[in-house]
Amino acid sequence: MTTSTVTPSAPVRTQPQRPTHVWWAIVALALGGFAIGTTEFVTMGLLPDIAASIDRSIPTTGHVITAYAFGVVVGAPLIVSLGAKLPKRELAIVLVLGLAVGNGLTALASGYVPVMVSRFIAGLPHGAYFGVASLLAAAMVPPSMKGRAVSRVMMGLSVGTVAGVPLSAWLGQELGWRAAYALVVVLAIATAVMIRAFVARVPGTPDATIGRELAALRRPQVLLAVAAGMIGFGGVFAMYSYVAPIVTDVSELSRATIPWVLFAFGIGSVAGTWLGGVLADWNNVRQLVAGFLVSVAALIAFYFVATSGPAMIALVFLVGALGSVLAIGLQLRLMHAAGDAQMLGAALNHSSLNVANGLGAWLGGLVIAAGYGYAAPSLVGAGLAAAGLAIVLVAVAAERRQLTR
């Protein structure tokens, strides 16, 4: 199939394409999100298996989640800044093949340090991929549909939590945890093929420099949105990082129930991603305020009902939905706040969310290690979500003061 070439502008826009072409392009970009969602979240469901394999405790093994998150944090701004001159479609292909390499290393790694290093490498392309994929998706549609286009790419990540994570967790239980990461390698290679076939070629920005791209980091609204994601989104991961032992030790359900709980989280993520796109196109600020408020309430409630299997599963679903609503809202706010550096803004969102991933997992591990039990991290999560809400309110107040001057 032939692809079209467009002339760069700010923001980048492609020439109009046939609806079927646009649909398949979105599917191709979303498949990369599916692979990333699978590799990011399946570790939570396989944490006890990985811990037994590398002879470490569950809280210590939780550091491999932090290693992946750190890879995202480092990779997103660095790769986007260095790759701003490259054609966007080709950059997306390189990034998704990098994802294949990182997960292949994880599938082959043995021992605590090799697994940690391989997860760091696997995380490097994550944020940068979503940055360029979001820009490509937004360029295919009218401005009034930008939020929905970005959310459809992010839907791949959410569907990954529905289908990819439970399937990978099941494969990991049946064939060994390494099989889960081998599956991601296959998905990543398939994504590269589909992007090459269906996504229009968009040239890079010839006059881009690292300094100009990173200048967006000096904008107060960018920094506040990043801080809201880094801290507030940690509420989701403080609880969800330890969902496997919560299922077996707190709710006292069988180990076979774990993939179904992951499935509930994934279904919530899909619903939240769809809702997040609609809300972002309607009122981005109200989306974020309401999302953080309800997250605080849900995480507090989780602590008190975690011993009840049905209630625990229902709240896992709700937290999954809220997480996606917030992720889409923060993504669009950062893309807007970053100005001409929209790709960096979109990538920074995933850096901030993965700082939240690592922060939530780390703080959750601390309270577990202190003897407060596996349900206690949800209270830590409620505090983090409340802090995220406070940051959003500060950002909105500052924005309104600026507009009235």
Short mmCIF file of C-alpha atoms in Angstrom, two decimals, residues 10 17 22 41 65 78 126 131 137 152 162 175 190 227 231-232 242 254 257 263 272 302 317 328 338 340 405:
data_model
loop_
_atom_site.label_atom_id
_atom_site.label_comp_id
_atom_site.label_asym_id
_atom_site.label_seq_id
_atom_site.Cartn_x
_atom_site.Cartn_y
_atom_site.Cartn_z
CA ALA A 10 3.22 23.73 13.44
CA GLN A 17 -6.94 10.71 3.87
CA VAL A 22 -7.32 6.89 8.82
CA PHE A 41 1.02 -3.84 33.62
CA ILE A 65 8.28 -1.95 38.17
CA LEU A 78 15.64 12.49 25.65
CA HIS A 126 7.39 4.03 26.02
CA GLY A 131 4.36 11.28 22.07
CA ALA A 137 -3.25 10.73 15.38
CA ARG A 152 -8.22 6.10 20.42
CA VAL A 162 -8.10 -5.98 29.18
CA LEU A 175 4.49 -21.45 30.60
CA ALA A 190 3.48 -6.60 14.18
CA ALA A 227 3.74 17.42 38.75
CA ILE A 231 2.22 12.73 42.22
CA GLY A 232 -1.52 12.38 41.71
CA TYR A 242 0.25 -5.09 44.69
CA SER A 254 -7.54 -18.23 44.61
CA THR A 257 -8.64 -15.23 40.18
CA PHE A 263 -9.37 -8.09 33.39
CA GLY A 272 -12.27 5.40 31.06
CA PHE A 302 -10.82 0.18 48.68
CA PHE A 317 -12.69 -1.59 37.84
CA ILE A 328 -6.17 11.34 28.74
CA ALA A 338 3.71 22.76 25.49
CA ASP A 340 4.99 24.07 19.44
CA ARG A 405 -4.09 40.48 33.40
#
